[in-house]
Amino acid sequence: GGIITQTPKFLIGQEGQKLTLKCQQNFNHDTMYWYRQDSGKGLRLIYYSITENDLQKGDLSEGYDASREKKSSFSLTVTSAQKNEMAVFLCASSTISNERLFFGHGTKLSVL
Amino acid sequence: GQQVQQSPASLVLQEGENAELQCNFSTSLNSMQWFYQRPEGSLVSLFYNPSGTKQSGRLTSTTVIKERRSSLHISSSQITDSGTYLCEGTGNTRKLIFGLGTTLQVQP
């Protein structure tokens, strides 16, 4: 079996700060995803990547950058944290055929 | 509008009762998955079920892909079943589409 590790688990930032979230997977999956989950709004796709060095924008990419420098890792940067922002960021990975999706435990973001 | 409709939005059961959760999509799909989200937020894959019926313990998933719907049946519910159940579909664009979830609370 494999695992997806997200770091950090909790992230507290200041308004305007640039914040980076990291995700590592050892499934050897091709595709990786970053989702944002807000209360009452479900999961919204920020970025995804189908292979190393590939980046595809999701529905919520504005305000974020992403980087897939290695097959096993996918990082997400909040370019300028918004005051009172609170959300959970979930990283996931799957095979290229999307047969099964696996999630990390999430990073909970709070902005003061 | 929302491409995935999950119903009911929330459900309260007494321990031992059964639950039927529904998922309907407005777009064509190739595959479907059901996830359980624990109260602390982590997501667990329950079923990858592009078609037909699959069972795992007290859980049964039935997908009719041509009709763009899937259901999740929970029999003899337990308090530890409490949490949020999400369905997800993958279409030709390879973008994954999630529903808003059904929040289940099982009471003693």
PDB file of N, CA and C in Angstrom, chain B:
ATOM      1  N   GLY B   1     -24.806  25.416 -12.875  1.00  0.00           N
ATOM      2  CA  GLY B   1     -25.310  24.842 -11.653  1.00  0.00           C
ATOM      3  C   GLY B   1     -24.492  23.636 -11.215  1.00  0.00           C
ATOM      4  N   GLN B   2     -24.876  23.106 -10.080  1.00  0.00           N
ATOM      5  CA  GLN B   2     -24.150  21.996  -9.501  1.00  0.00           C
ATOM      6  C   GLN B   2     -24.307  20.770 -10.392  1.00  0.00           C
ATOM      7  N   GLN B   3     -23.193  20.148 -10.784  1.00  0.00           N
ATOM      8  CA  GLN B   3     -23.240  19.009 -11.677  1.00  0.00           C
ATOM      9  C   GLN B   3     -23.530  17.707 -10.958  1.00  0.00           C
ATOM     10  N   VAL B   4     -23.339  17.708  -9.671  1.00  0.00           N
ATOM     11  CA  VAL B   4     -23.571  16.508  -8.879  1.00  0.00           C
ATOM     12  C   VAL B   4     -24.553  16.837  -7.769  1.00  0.00           C
ATOM     13  N   GLN B   5     -25.624  16.083  -7.710  1.00  0.00           N
ATOM     14  CA  GLN B   5     -26.628  16.265  -6.663  1.00  0.00           C
ATOM     15  C   GLN B   5     -26.592  15.075  -5.732  1.00  0.00           C
ATOM     16  N   GLN B   6     -26.344  15.346  -4.473  1.00  0.00           N
ATOM     17  CA  GLN B   6     -26.389  14.278  -3.483  1.00  0.00           C
ATOM     18  C   GLN B   6     -27.606  14.488  -2.590  1.00  0.00           C
ATOM     19  N   SER B   7     -28.254  13.373  -2.267  1.00  0.00           N
ATOM     20  CA  SER B   7     -29.408  13.464  -1.378  1.00  0.00           C
ATOM     21  C   SER B   7     -29.436  12.271  -0.434  1.00  0.00           C
ATOM     22  N   PRO B   8     -29.951  12.469   0.787  1.00  0.00           N
ATOM     23  CA  PRO B   8     -30.306  13.774   1.341  1.00  0.00           C
ATOM     24  C   PRO B   8     -29.051  14.566   1.710  1.00  0.00           C
ATOM     25  N   ALA B   9     -29.205  15.846   2.006  1.00  0.00           N
ATOM     26  CA  ALA B   9     -28.068  16.654   2.428  1.00  0.00           C
ATOM     27  C   ALA B   9     -27.611  16.242   3.817  1.00  0.00           C
ATOM     28  N   SER B  10     -28.551  15.882   4.659  1.00  0.00           N
ATOM     29  CA  SER B  10     -28.204  15.397   5.995  1.00  0.00           C
ATOM     30  C   SER B  10     -29.210  14.359   6.434  1.00  0.00           C
ATOM     31  N   LEU B  11     -28.778  13.522   7.353  1.00  0.00           N
ATOM     32  CA  LEU B  11     -29.594  12.385   7.773  1.00  0.00           C
ATOM     33  C   LEU B  11     -29.250  12.050   9.215  1.00  0.00           C
ATOM     34  N   VAL B  12     -30.287  11.850  10.016  1.00  0.00           N
ATOM     35  CA  VAL B  12     -30.089  11.430  11.406  1.00  0.00           C
ATOM     36  C   VAL B  12     -30.765  10.086  11.592  1.00  0.00           C
ATOM     37  N   LEU B  13     -30.029   9.125  12.074  1.00  0.00           N
ATOM     38  CA  LEU B  13     -30.549   7.772  12.266  1.00  0.00           C
ATOM     39  C   LEU B  13     -30.362   7.325  13.704  1.00  0.00           C
ATOM     40  N   GLN B  14     -31.194   6.392  14.093  1.00  0.00           N
ATOM     41  CA  GLN B  14     -30.957   5.681  15.335  1.00  0.00           C
ATOM     42  C   GLN B  14     -30.065   4.482  15.005  1.00  0.00           C
ATOM     43  N   GLU B  15     -29.189   4.178  15.905  1.00  0.00           N
ATOM     44  CA  GLU B  15     -28.294   3.036  15.713  1.00  0.00           C
ATOM     45  C   GLU B  15     -29.106   1.796  15.309  1.00  0.00           C
ATOM     46  N   GLY B  16     -28.628   1.097  14.281  1.00  0.00           N
ATOM     47  CA  GLY B  16     -29.316  -0.103  13.809  1.00  0.00           C
ATOM     48  C   GLY B  16     -30.189   0.135  12.580  1.00  0.00           C
ATOM     49  N   GLU B  17     -30.549   1.401  12.326  1.00  0.00           N
ATOM     50  CA  GLU B  17     -31.366   1.695  11.149  1.00  0.00           C
ATOM     51  C   GLU B  17     -30.510   1.664   9.885  1.00  0.00           C
ATOM     52  N   ASN B  18     -31.188   1.523   8.727  1.00  0.00           N
ATOM     53  CA  ASN B  18     -30.509   1.516   7.440  1.00  0.00           C
ATOM     54  C   ASN B  18     -30.563   2.900   6.802  1.00  0.00           C
ATOM     55  N   ALA B  19     -29.623   3.149   5.897  1.00  0.00           N
ATOM     56  CA  ALA B  19     -29.582   4.445   5.191  1.00  0.00           C
ATOM     57  C   ALA B  19     -29.360   4.209   3.711  1.00  0.00           C
ATOM     58  N   GLU B  20     -29.988   5.051   2.899  1.00  0.00           N
ATOM     59  CA  GLU B  20     -29.806   5.012   1.452  1.00  0.00           C
ATOM     60  C   GLU B  20     -29.405   6.404   0.991  1.00  0.00           C
ATOM     61  N   LEU B  21     -28.200   6.522   0.447  1.00  0.00           N
ATOM     62  CA  LEU B  21     -27.695   7.804  -0.020  1.00  0.00           C
ATOM     63  C   LEU B  21     -27.670   7.784  -1.547  1.00  0.00           C
ATOM     64  N   GLN B  22     -28.065   8.905  -2.133  1.00  0.00           N
ATOM     65  CA  GLN B  22     -28.176   8.957  -3.592  1.00  0.00           C
ATOM     66  C   GLN B  22     -27.227   9.994  -4.183  1.00  0.00           C
ATOM     67  N   CYS B  23     -26.811   9.703  -5.405  1.00  0.00           N
ATOM     68  CA  CYS B  23     -25.929  10.617  -6.124  1.00  0.00           C
ATOM     69  C   CYS B  23     -26.385  10.645  -7.575  1.00  0.00           C
ATOM     70  N   ASN B  24     -26.661  11.840  -8.096  1.00  0.00           N
ATOM     71  CA  ASN B  24     -27.092  11.990  -9.484  1.00  0.00           C
ATOM     72  C   ASN B  24     -26.220  13.029 -10.186  1.00  0.00           C
ATOM     73  N   PHE B  25     -25.811  12.695 -11.411  1.00  0.00           N
ATOM     74  CA  PHE B  25     -24.919  13.570 -12.166  1.00  0.00           C
ATOM     75  C   PHE B  25     -25.643  14.155 -13.362  1.00  0.00           C
ATOM     76  N   SER B  26     -25.257  15.362 -13.739  1.00  0.00           N
ATOM     77  CA  SER B  26     -25.876  15.998 -14.903  1.00  0.00           C
ATOM     78  C   SER B  26     -25.028  15.820 -16.162  1.00  0.00           C
ATOM     79  N   THR B  27     -23.842  15.204 -16.030  1.00  0.00           N
ATOM     80  CA  THR B  27     -22.987  15.005 -17.194  1.00  0.00           C
ATOM     81  C   THR B  27     -22.681  13.518 -17.367  1.00  0.00           C
ATOM     82  N   SER B  28     -22.217  13.155 -18.548  1.00  0.00           N
ATOM     83  CA  SER B  28     -21.846  11.766 -18.801  1.00  0.00           C
ATOM     84  C   SER B  28     -20.592  11.406 -18.022  1.00  0.00           C
ATOM     85  N   LEU B  29     -20.554  10.191 -17.541  1.00  0.00           N
ATOM     86  CA  LEU B  29     -19.429   9.757 -16.711  1.00  0.00           C
ATOM     87  C   LEU B  29     -18.825   8.466 -17.216  1.00  0.00           C
ATOM     88  N   ASN B  30     -17.561   8.271 -16.836  1.00  0.00           N
ATOM     89  CA  ASN B  30     -16.908   6.997 -17.089  1.00  0.00           C
ATOM     90  C   ASN B  30     -16.776   6.163 -15.825  1.00  0.00           C
ATOM     91  N   SER B  31     -16.687   6.830 -14.687  1.00  0.00           N
ATOM     92  CA  SER B  31     -16.510   6.088 -13.438  1.00  0.00           C
ATOM     93  C   SER B  31     -17.049   6.889 -12.269  1.00  0.00           C
ATOM     94  N   MET B  32     -17.224   6.190 -11.150  1.00  0.00           N
ATOM     95  CA  MET B  32     -17.788   6.787  -9.947  1.00  0.00           C
ATOM     96  C   MET B  32     -17.051   6.267  -8.731  1.00  0.00           C
ATOM     97  N   GLN B  33     -16.956   7.137  -7.718  1.00  0.00           N
ATOM     98  CA  GLN B  33     -16.394   6.675  -6.451  1.00  0.00           C
ATOM     99  C   GLN B  33     -17.215   7.244  -5.301  1.00  0.00           C
ATOM    100  N   TRP B  34     -17.198   6.506  -4.204  1.00  0.00           N
ATOM    101  CA  TRP B  34     -17.788   6.991  -2.955  1.00  0.00           C
ATOM    102  C   TRP B  34     -16.676   7.125  -1.924  1.00  0.00           C
ATOM    103  N   PHE B  35     -16.742   8.239  -1.179  1.00  0.00           N
ATOM    104  CA  PHE B  35     -15.765   8.509  -0.134  1.00  0.00           C
ATOM    105  C   PHE B  35     -16.471   8.773   1.184  1.00  0.00           C
ATOM    106  N   TYR B  36     -15.768   8.439   2.264  1.00  0.00           N
ATOM    107  CA  TYR B  36     -16.232   8.784   3.605  1.00  0.00           C
ATOM    108  C   TYR B  36     -15.257   9.795   4.177  1.00  0.00           C
ATOM    109  N   GLN B  37     -15.794  10.915   4.661  1.00  0.00           N
ATOM    110  CA  GLN B  37     -14.952  11.921   5.292  1.00  0.00           C
ATOM    111  C   GLN B  37     -15.189  11.887   6.797  1.00  0.00           C
ATOM    112  N   ARG B  38     -14.112  11.582   7.530  1.00  0.00           N
ATOM    113  CA  ARG B  38     -14.206  11.494   8.977  1.00  0.00           C
ATOM    114  C   ARG B  38     -14.477  12.881   9.563  1.00  0.00           C
ATOM    115  N   PRO B  39     -15.022  12.935  10.756  1.00  0.00           N
ATOM    116  CA  PRO B  39     -15.290  14.241  11.378  1.00  0.00           C
ATOM    117  C   PRO B  39     -14.059  15.144  11.448  1.00  0.00           C
ATOM    118  N   GLU B  40     -12.865  14.586  11.543  1.00  0.00           N
ATOM    119  CA  GLU B  40     -11.672  15.441  11.625  1.00  0.00           C
ATOM    120  C   GLU B  40     -11.167  15.857  10.244  1.00  0.00           C
ATOM    121  N   GLY B  41     -11.792  15.322   9.169  1.00  0.00           N
ATOM    122  CA  GLY B  41     -11.508  15.830   7.833  1.00  0.00           C
ATOM    123  C   GLY B  41     -10.869  14.873   6.849  1.00  0.00           C
ATOM    124  N   SER B  42     -10.261  13.798   7.285  1.00  0.00           N
ATOM    125  CA  SER B  42      -9.577  12.919   6.336  1.00  0.00           C
ATOM    126  C   SER B  42     -10.593  12.131   5.512  1.00  0.00           C
ATOM    127  N   LEU B  43     -10.227  11.851   4.270  1.00  0.00           N
ATOM    128  CA  LEU B  43     -11.121  11.180   3.313  1.00  0.00           C
ATOM    129  C   LEU B  43     -10.650   9.751   3.059  1.00  0.00           C
ATOM    130  N   VAL B  44     -11.600   8.839   3.053  1.00  0.00           N
ATOM    131  CA  VAL B  44     -11.295   7.438   2.809  1.00  0.00           C
ATOM    132  C   VAL B  44     -12.122   6.951   1.621  1.00  0.00           C
ATOM    133  N   SER B  45     -11.491   6.288   0.675  1.00  0.00           N
ATOM    134  CA  SER B  45     -12.225   5.739  -0.452  1.00  0.00           C
ATOM    135  C   SER B  45     -13.023   4.520   0.010  1.00  0.00           C
ATOM    136  N   LEU B  46     -14.320   4.515  -0.269  1.00  0.00           N
ATOM    137  CA  LEU B  46     -15.162   3.380   0.083  1.00  0.00           C
ATOM    138  C   LEU B  46     -15.323   2.426  -1.100  1.00  0.00           C
ATOM    139  N   PHE B  47     -15.693   2.984  -2.228  1.00  0.00           N
ATOM    140  CA  PHE B  47     -15.917   2.177  -3.420  1.00  0.00           C
ATOM    141  C   PHE B  47     -15.444   2.922  -4.662  1.00  0.00           C
ATOM    142  N   TYR B  48     -14.740   2.200  -5.522  1.00  0.00           N
ATOM    143  CA  TYR B  48     -14.583   2.617  -6.901  1.00  0.00           C
ATOM    144  C   TYR B  48     -15.556   1.733  -7.672  1.00  0.00           C
ATOM    145  N   ASN B  49     -16.598   2.334  -8.234  1.00  0.00           N
ATOM    146  CA  ASN B  49     -17.674   1.531  -8.798  1.00  0.00           C
ATOM    147  C   ASN B  49     -18.208   2.147 -10.085  1.00  0.00           C
ATOM    148  N   PRO B  50     -17.581   1.854 -11.217  1.00  0.00           N
ATOM    149  CA  PRO B  50     -18.074   2.430 -12.473  1.00  0.00           C
ATOM    150  C   PRO B  50     -19.402   1.850 -12.937  1.00  0.00           C
ATOM    151  N   SER B  51     -19.735   0.638 -12.475  1.00  0.00           N
ATOM    152  CA  SER B  51     -21.030   0.077 -12.861  1.00  0.00           C
ATOM    153  C   SER B  51     -21.338  -1.130 -11.989  1.00  0.00           C
ATOM    154  N   GLY B  52     -22.620  -1.412 -11.851  1.00  0.00           N
ATOM    155  CA  GLY B  52     -23.023  -2.593 -11.117  1.00  0.00           C
ATOM    156  C   GLY B  52     -23.056  -2.375  -9.621  1.00  0.00           C
ATOM    157  N   THR B  53     -23.041  -3.474  -8.897  1.00  0.00           N
ATOM    158  CA  THR B  53     -23.168  -3.451  -7.444  1.00  0.00           C
ATOM    159  C   THR B  53     -21.929  -4.034  -6.786  1.00  0.00           C
ATOM    160  N   LYS B  54     -21.452  -3.325  -5.767  1.00  0.00           N
ATOM    161  CA  LYS B  54     -20.312  -3.806  -4.982  1.00  0.00           C
ATOM    162  C   LYS B  54     -20.692  -3.739  -3.509  1.00  0.00           C
ATOM    163  N   GLN B  55     -20.188  -4.712  -2.753  1.00  0.00           N
ATOM    164  CA  GLN B  55     -20.500  -4.759  -1.326  1.00  0.00           C
ATOM    165  C   GLN B  55     -19.222  -4.897  -0.534  1.00  0.00           C
ATOM    166  N   SER B  56     -19.194  -4.195   0.598  1.00  0.00           N
ATOM    167  CA  SER B  56     -18.093  -4.338   1.535  1.00  0.00           C
ATOM    168  C   SER B  56     -18.679  -4.249   2.927  1.00  0.00           C
ATOM    169  N   GLY B  57     -18.784  -5.393   3.578  1.00  0.00           N
ATOM    170  CA  GLY B  57     -19.366  -5.404   4.922  1.00  0.00           C
ATOM    171  C   GLY B  57     -20.800  -4.913   4.900  1.00  0.00           C
ATOM    172  N   ARG B  58     -21.073  -3.877   5.675  1.00  0.00           N
ATOM    173  CA  ARG B  58     -22.438  -3.339   5.753  1.00  0.00           C
ATOM    174  C   ARG B  58     -22.736  -2.305   4.661  1.00  0.00           C
ATOM    175  N   LEU B  59     -21.785  -2.058   3.792  1.00  0.00           N
ATOM    176  CA  LEU B  59     -21.950  -1.038   2.754  1.00  0.00           C
ATOM    177  C   LEU B  59     -22.154  -1.689   1.392  1.00  0.00           C
ATOM    178  N   THR B  60     -23.094  -1.154   0.628  1.00  0.00           N
ATOM    179  CA  THR B  60     -23.345  -1.626  -0.729  1.00  0.00           C
ATOM    180  C   THR B  60     -23.474  -0.424  -1.646  1.00  0.00           C
ATOM    181  N   SER B  61     -22.750  -0.450  -2.747  1.00  0.00           N
ATOM    182  CA  SER B  61     -22.827   0.624  -3.736  1.00  0.00           C
ATOM    183  C   SER B  61     -23.395   0.067  -5.032  1.00  0.00           C
ATOM    184  N   THR B  62     -24.347   0.795  -5.618  1.00  0.00           N
ATOM    185  CA  THR B  62     -24.924   0.408  -6.902  1.00  0.00           C
ATOM    186  C   THR B  62     -24.847   1.593  -7.846  1.00  0.00           C
ATOM    187  N   THR B  63     -24.220   1.380  -8.990  1.00  0.00           N
ATOM    188  CA  THR B  63     -24.072   2.434 -10.003  1.00  0.00           C
ATOM    189  C   THR B  63     -24.743   2.007 -11.295  1.00  0.00           C
ATOM    190  N   VAL B  64     -25.547   2.906 -11.856  1.00  0.00           N
ATOM    191  CA  VAL B  64     -26.100   2.712 -13.196  1.00  0.00           C
ATOM    192  C   VAL B  64     -25.549   3.870 -14.018  1.00  0.00           C
ATOM    193  N   ILE B  65     -24.409   3.619 -14.662  1.00  0.00           N
ATOM    194  CA  ILE B  65     -23.657   4.713 -15.280  1.00  0.00           C
ATOM    195  C   ILE B  65     -24.433   5.367 -16.413  1.00  0.00           C
ATOM    196  N   LYS B  66     -25.217   4.572 -17.161  1.00  0.00           N
ATOM    197  CA  LYS B  66     -25.982   5.134 -18.282  1.00  0.00           C
ATOM    198  C   LYS B  66     -27.044   6.110 -17.778  1.00  0.00           C
ATOM    199  N   GLU B  67     -27.523   5.891 -16.562  1.00  0.00           N
ATOM    200  CA  GLU B  67     -28.530   6.766 -15.972  1.00  0.00           C
ATOM    201  C   GLU B  67     -27.898   7.827 -15.076  1.00  0.00           C
ATOM    202  N   ARG B  68     -26.566   7.846 -15.032  1.00  0.00           N
ATOM    203  CA  ARG B  68     -25.825   8.879 -14.302  1.00  0.00           C
ATOM    204  C   ARG B  68     -26.219   8.934 -12.829  1.00  0.00           C
ATOM    205  N   ARG B  69     -26.316   7.780 -12.204  1.00  0.00           N
ATOM    206  CA  ARG B  69     -26.670   7.760 -10.791  1.00  0.00           C
ATOM    207  C   ARG B  69     -25.973   6.626 -10.076  1.00  0.00           C
ATOM    208  N   SER B  70     -25.800   6.856  -8.772  1.00  0.00           N
ATOM    209  CA  SER B  70     -25.218   5.846  -7.917  1.00  0.00           C
ATOM    210  C   SER B  70     -25.840   5.978  -6.540  1.00  0.00           C
ATOM    211  N   SER B  71     -25.897   4.864  -5.821  1.00  0.00           N
ATOM    212  CA  SER B  71     -26.429   4.885  -4.467  1.00  0.00           C
ATOM    213  C   SER B  71     -25.473   4.163  -3.534  1.00  0.00           C
ATOM    214  N   LEU B  72     -25.555   4.546  -2.264  1.00  0.00           N
ATOM    215  CA  LEU B  72     -24.767   3.901  -1.217  1.00  0.00           C
ATOM    216  C   LEU B  72     -25.736   3.495  -0.124  1.00  0.00           C
ATOM    217  N   HIS B  73     -25.779   2.202   0.153  1.00  0.00           N
ATOM    218  CA  HIS B  73     -26.668   1.687   1.188  1.00  0.00           C
ATOM    219  C   HIS B  73     -25.835   1.289   2.395  1.00  0.00           C
ATOM    220  N   ILE B  74     -26.254   1.778   3.549  1.00  0.00           N
ATOM    221  CA  ILE B  74     -25.600   1.422   4.809  1.00  0.00           C
ATOM    222  C   ILE B  74     -26.616   0.633   5.631  1.00  0.00           C
ATOM    223  N   SER B  75     -26.277  -0.585   5.940  1.00  0.00           N
ATOM    224  CA  SER B  75     -27.213  -1.383   6.734  1.00  0.00           C
ATOM    225  C   SER B  75     -26.768  -1.424   8.188  1.00  0.00           C
ATOM    226  N   SER B  76     -27.742  -1.545   9.078  1.00  0.00           N
ATOM    227  CA  SER B  76     -27.486  -1.642  10.520  1.00  0.00           C
ATOM    228  C   SER B  76     -26.484  -0.591  10.971  1.00  0.00           C
ATOM    229  N   SER B  77     -26.847   0.663  10.799  1.00  0.00           N
ATOM    230  CA  SER B  77     -25.912   1.765  11.050  1.00  0.00           C
ATOM    231  C   SER B  77     -25.365   1.734  12.484  1.00  0.00           C
ATOM    232  N   GLN B  78     -24.119   2.196  12.598  1.00  0.00           N
ATOM    233  CA  GLN B  78     -23.445   2.281  13.889  1.00  0.00           C
ATOM    234  C   GLN B  78     -23.007   3.728  14.126  1.00  0.00           C
ATOM    235  N   ILE B  79     -22.771   4.050  15.385  1.00  0.00           N
ATOM    236  CA  ILE B  79     -22.390   5.419  15.738  1.00  0.00           C
ATOM    237  C   ILE B  79     -21.127   5.836  14.992  1.00  0.00           C
ATOM    238  N   THR B  80     -20.233   4.882  14.782  1.00  0.00           N
ATOM    239  CA  THR B  80     -18.970   5.178  14.091  1.00  0.00           C
ATOM    240  C   THR B  80     -19.146   5.439  12.598  1.00  0.00           C
ATOM    241  N   ASP B  81     -20.359   5.220  12.070  1.00  0.00           N
ATOM    242  CA  ASP B  81     -20.636   5.561  10.664  1.00  0.00           C
ATOM    243  C   ASP B  81     -20.849   7.059  10.482  1.00  0.00           C
ATOM    244  N   SER B  82     -20.995   7.777  11.556  1.00  0.00           N
ATOM    245  CA  SER B  82     -21.251   9.226  11.483  1.00  0.00           C
ATOM    246  C   SER B  82     -20.121   9.932  10.751  1.00  0.00           C
ATOM    247  N   GLY B  83     -20.507  10.887   9.925  1.00  0.00           N
ATOM    248  CA  GLY B  83     -19.535  11.626   9.132  1.00  0.00           C
ATOM    249  C   GLY B  83     -20.186  12.083   7.843  1.00  0.00           C
ATOM    250  N   THR B  84     -19.368  12.441   6.870  1.00  0.00           N
ATOM    251  CA  THR B  84     -19.888  12.917   5.587  1.00  0.00           C
ATOM    252  C   THR B  84     -19.517  11.940   4.485  1.00  0.00           C
ATOM    253  N   TYR B  85     -20.483  11.657   3.628  1.00  0.00           N
ATOM    254  CA  TYR B  85     -20.289  10.731   2.515  1.00  0.00           C
ATOM    255  C   TYR B  85     -20.327  11.532   1.219  1.00  0.00           C
ATOM    256  N   LEU B  86     -19.258  11.403   0.443  1.00  0.00           N
ATOM    257  CA  LEU B  86     -19.119  12.167  -0.801  1.00  0.00           C
ATOM    258  C   LEU B  86     -19.102  11.222  -1.985  1.00  0.00           C
ATOM    259  N   CYS B  87     -19.793  11.595  -3.052  1.00  0.00           N
ATOM    260  CA  CYS B  87     -19.644  10.847  -4.297  1.00  0.00           C
ATOM    261  C   CYS B  87     -18.859  11.699  -5.288  1.00  0.00           C
ATOM    262  N   GLU B  88     -18.169  11.026  -6.168  1.00  0.00           N
ATOM    263  CA  GLU B  88     -17.305  11.682  -7.157  1.00  0.00           C
ATOM    264  C   GLU B  88     -17.440  10.968  -8.480  1.00  0.00           C
ATOM    265  N   GLY B  89     -17.467  11.748  -9.551  1.00  0.00           N
ATOM    266  CA  GLY B  89     -17.550  11.157 -10.874  1.00  0.00           C
ATOM    267  C   GLY B  89     -16.446  11.681 -11.778  1.00  0.00           C
ATOM    268  N   THR B  90     -16.009  10.844 -12.694  1.00  0.00           N
ATOM    269  CA  THR B  90     -14.994  11.234 -13.672  1.00  0.00           C
ATOM    270  C   THR B  90     -15.579  11.097 -15.060  1.00  0.00           C
ATOM    271  N   GLY B  91     -15.494  12.189 -15.829  1.00  0.00           N
ATOM    272  CA  GLY B  91     -16.019  12.174 -17.189  1.00  0.00           C
ATOM    273  C   GLY B  91     -14.892  12.132 -18.207  1.00  0.00           C
ATOM    274  N   ASN B  92     -15.207  12.468 -19.433  1.00  0.00           N
ATOM    275  CA  ASN B  92     -14.210  12.415 -20.504  1.00  0.00           C
ATOM    276  C   ASN B  92     -13.120  13.463 -20.350  1.00  0.00           C
ATOM    277  N   THR B  93     -13.408  14.541 -19.629  1.00  0.00           N
ATOM    278  CA  THR B  93     -12.417  15.594 -19.446  1.00  0.00           C
ATOM    279  C   THR B  93     -11.365  15.209 -18.410  1.00  0.00           C
ATOM    280  N   ARG B  94     -11.590  14.107 -17.708  1.00  0.00           N
ATOM    281  CA  ARG B  94     -10.693  13.634 -16.655  1.00  0.00           C
ATOM    282  C   ARG B  94     -10.686  14.545 -15.443  1.00  0.00           C
ATOM    283  N   LYS B  95     -11.557  15.513 -15.414  1.00  0.00           N
ATOM    284  CA  LYS B  95     -11.693  16.316 -14.204  1.00  0.00           C
ATOM    285  C   LYS B  95     -12.688  15.610 -13.294  1.00  0.00           C
ATOM    286  N   LEU B  96     -12.346  15.556 -12.042  1.00  0.00           N
ATOM    287  CA  LEU B  96     -13.182  14.858 -11.071  1.00  0.00           C
ATOM    288  C   LEU B  96     -14.243  15.798 -10.536  1.00  0.00           C
ATOM    289  N   ILE B  97     -15.456  15.318 -10.451  1.00  0.00           N
ATOM    290  CA  ILE B  97     -16.585  16.148 -10.013  1.00  0.00           C
ATOM    291  C   ILE B  97     -17.125  15.575  -8.715  1.00  0.00           C
ATOM    292  N   PHE B  98     -17.162  16.418  -7.685  1.00  0.00           N
ATOM    293  CA  PHE B  98     -17.634  15.975  -6.374  1.00  0.00           C
ATOM    294  C   PHE B  98     -18.998  16.565  -6.054  1.00  0.00           C
ATOM    295  N   GLY B  99     -19.772  15.778  -5.320  1.00  0.00           N
ATOM    296  CA  GLY B  99     -20.993  16.300  -4.741  1.00  0.00           C
ATOM    297  C   GLY B  99     -20.689  17.046  -3.448  1.00  0.00           C
ATOM    298  N   LEU B 100     -21.710  17.701  -2.875  1.00  0.00           N
ATOM    299  CA  LEU B 100     -21.533  18.433  -1.623  1.00  0.00           C
ATOM    300  C   LEU B 100     -21.562  17.512  -0.412  1.00  0.00           C
ATOM    301  N   GLY B 101     -22.017  16.294  -0.605  1.00  0.00           N
ATOM    302  CA  GLY B 101     -21.978  15.325   0.477  1.00  0.00           C
ATOM    303  C   GLY B 101     -23.289  15.153   1.217  1.00  0.00           C
ATOM    304  N   THR B 102     -23.403  14.021   1.878  1.00  0.00           N
ATOM    305  CA  THR B 102     -24.500  13.750   2.811  1.00  0.00           C
ATOM    306  C   THR B 102     -23.873  13.616   4.188  1.00  0.00           C
ATOM    307  N   THR B 103     -24.350  14.433   5.120  1.00  0.00           N
ATOM    308  CA  THR B 103     -23.847  14.353   6.493  1.00  0.00           C
ATOM    309  C   THR B 103     -24.731  13.412   7.291  1.00  0.00           C
ATOM    310  N   LEU B 104     -24.126  12.363   7.781  1.00  0.00           N
ATOM    311  CA  LEU B 104     -24.860  11.333   8.522  1.00  0.00           C
ATOM    312  C   LEU B 104     -24.522  11.418  10.001  1.00  0.00           C
ATOM    313  N   GLN B 105     -25.559  11.408  10.812  1.00  0.00           N
ATOM    314  CA  GLN B 105     -25.366  11.337  12.258  1.00  0.00           C
ATOM    315  C   GLN B 105     -26.150  10.140  12.776  1.00  0.00           C
ATOM    316  N   VAL B 106     -25.445   9.225  13.416  1.00  0.00           N
ATOM    317  CA  VAL B 106     -26.082   8.045  13.991  1.00  0.00           C
ATOM    318  C   VAL B 106     -26.095   8.195  15.504  1.00  0.00           C
ATOM    319  N   GLN B 107     -27.293   8.132  16.072  1.00  0.00           N
ATOM    320  CA  GLN B 107     -27.449   8.343  17.512  1.00  0.00           C
ATOM    321  C   GLN B 107     -27.701   7.020  18.236  1.00  0.00           C
ATOM    322  N   PRO B 108     -27.291   6.956  19.491  1.00  0.00           N
ATOM    323  CA  PRO B 108     -27.499   5.705  20.241  1.00  0.00           C
ATOM    324  C   PRO B 108     -28.969   5.474  20.556  1.00  0.00           C
TER     325      PRO B 108
END
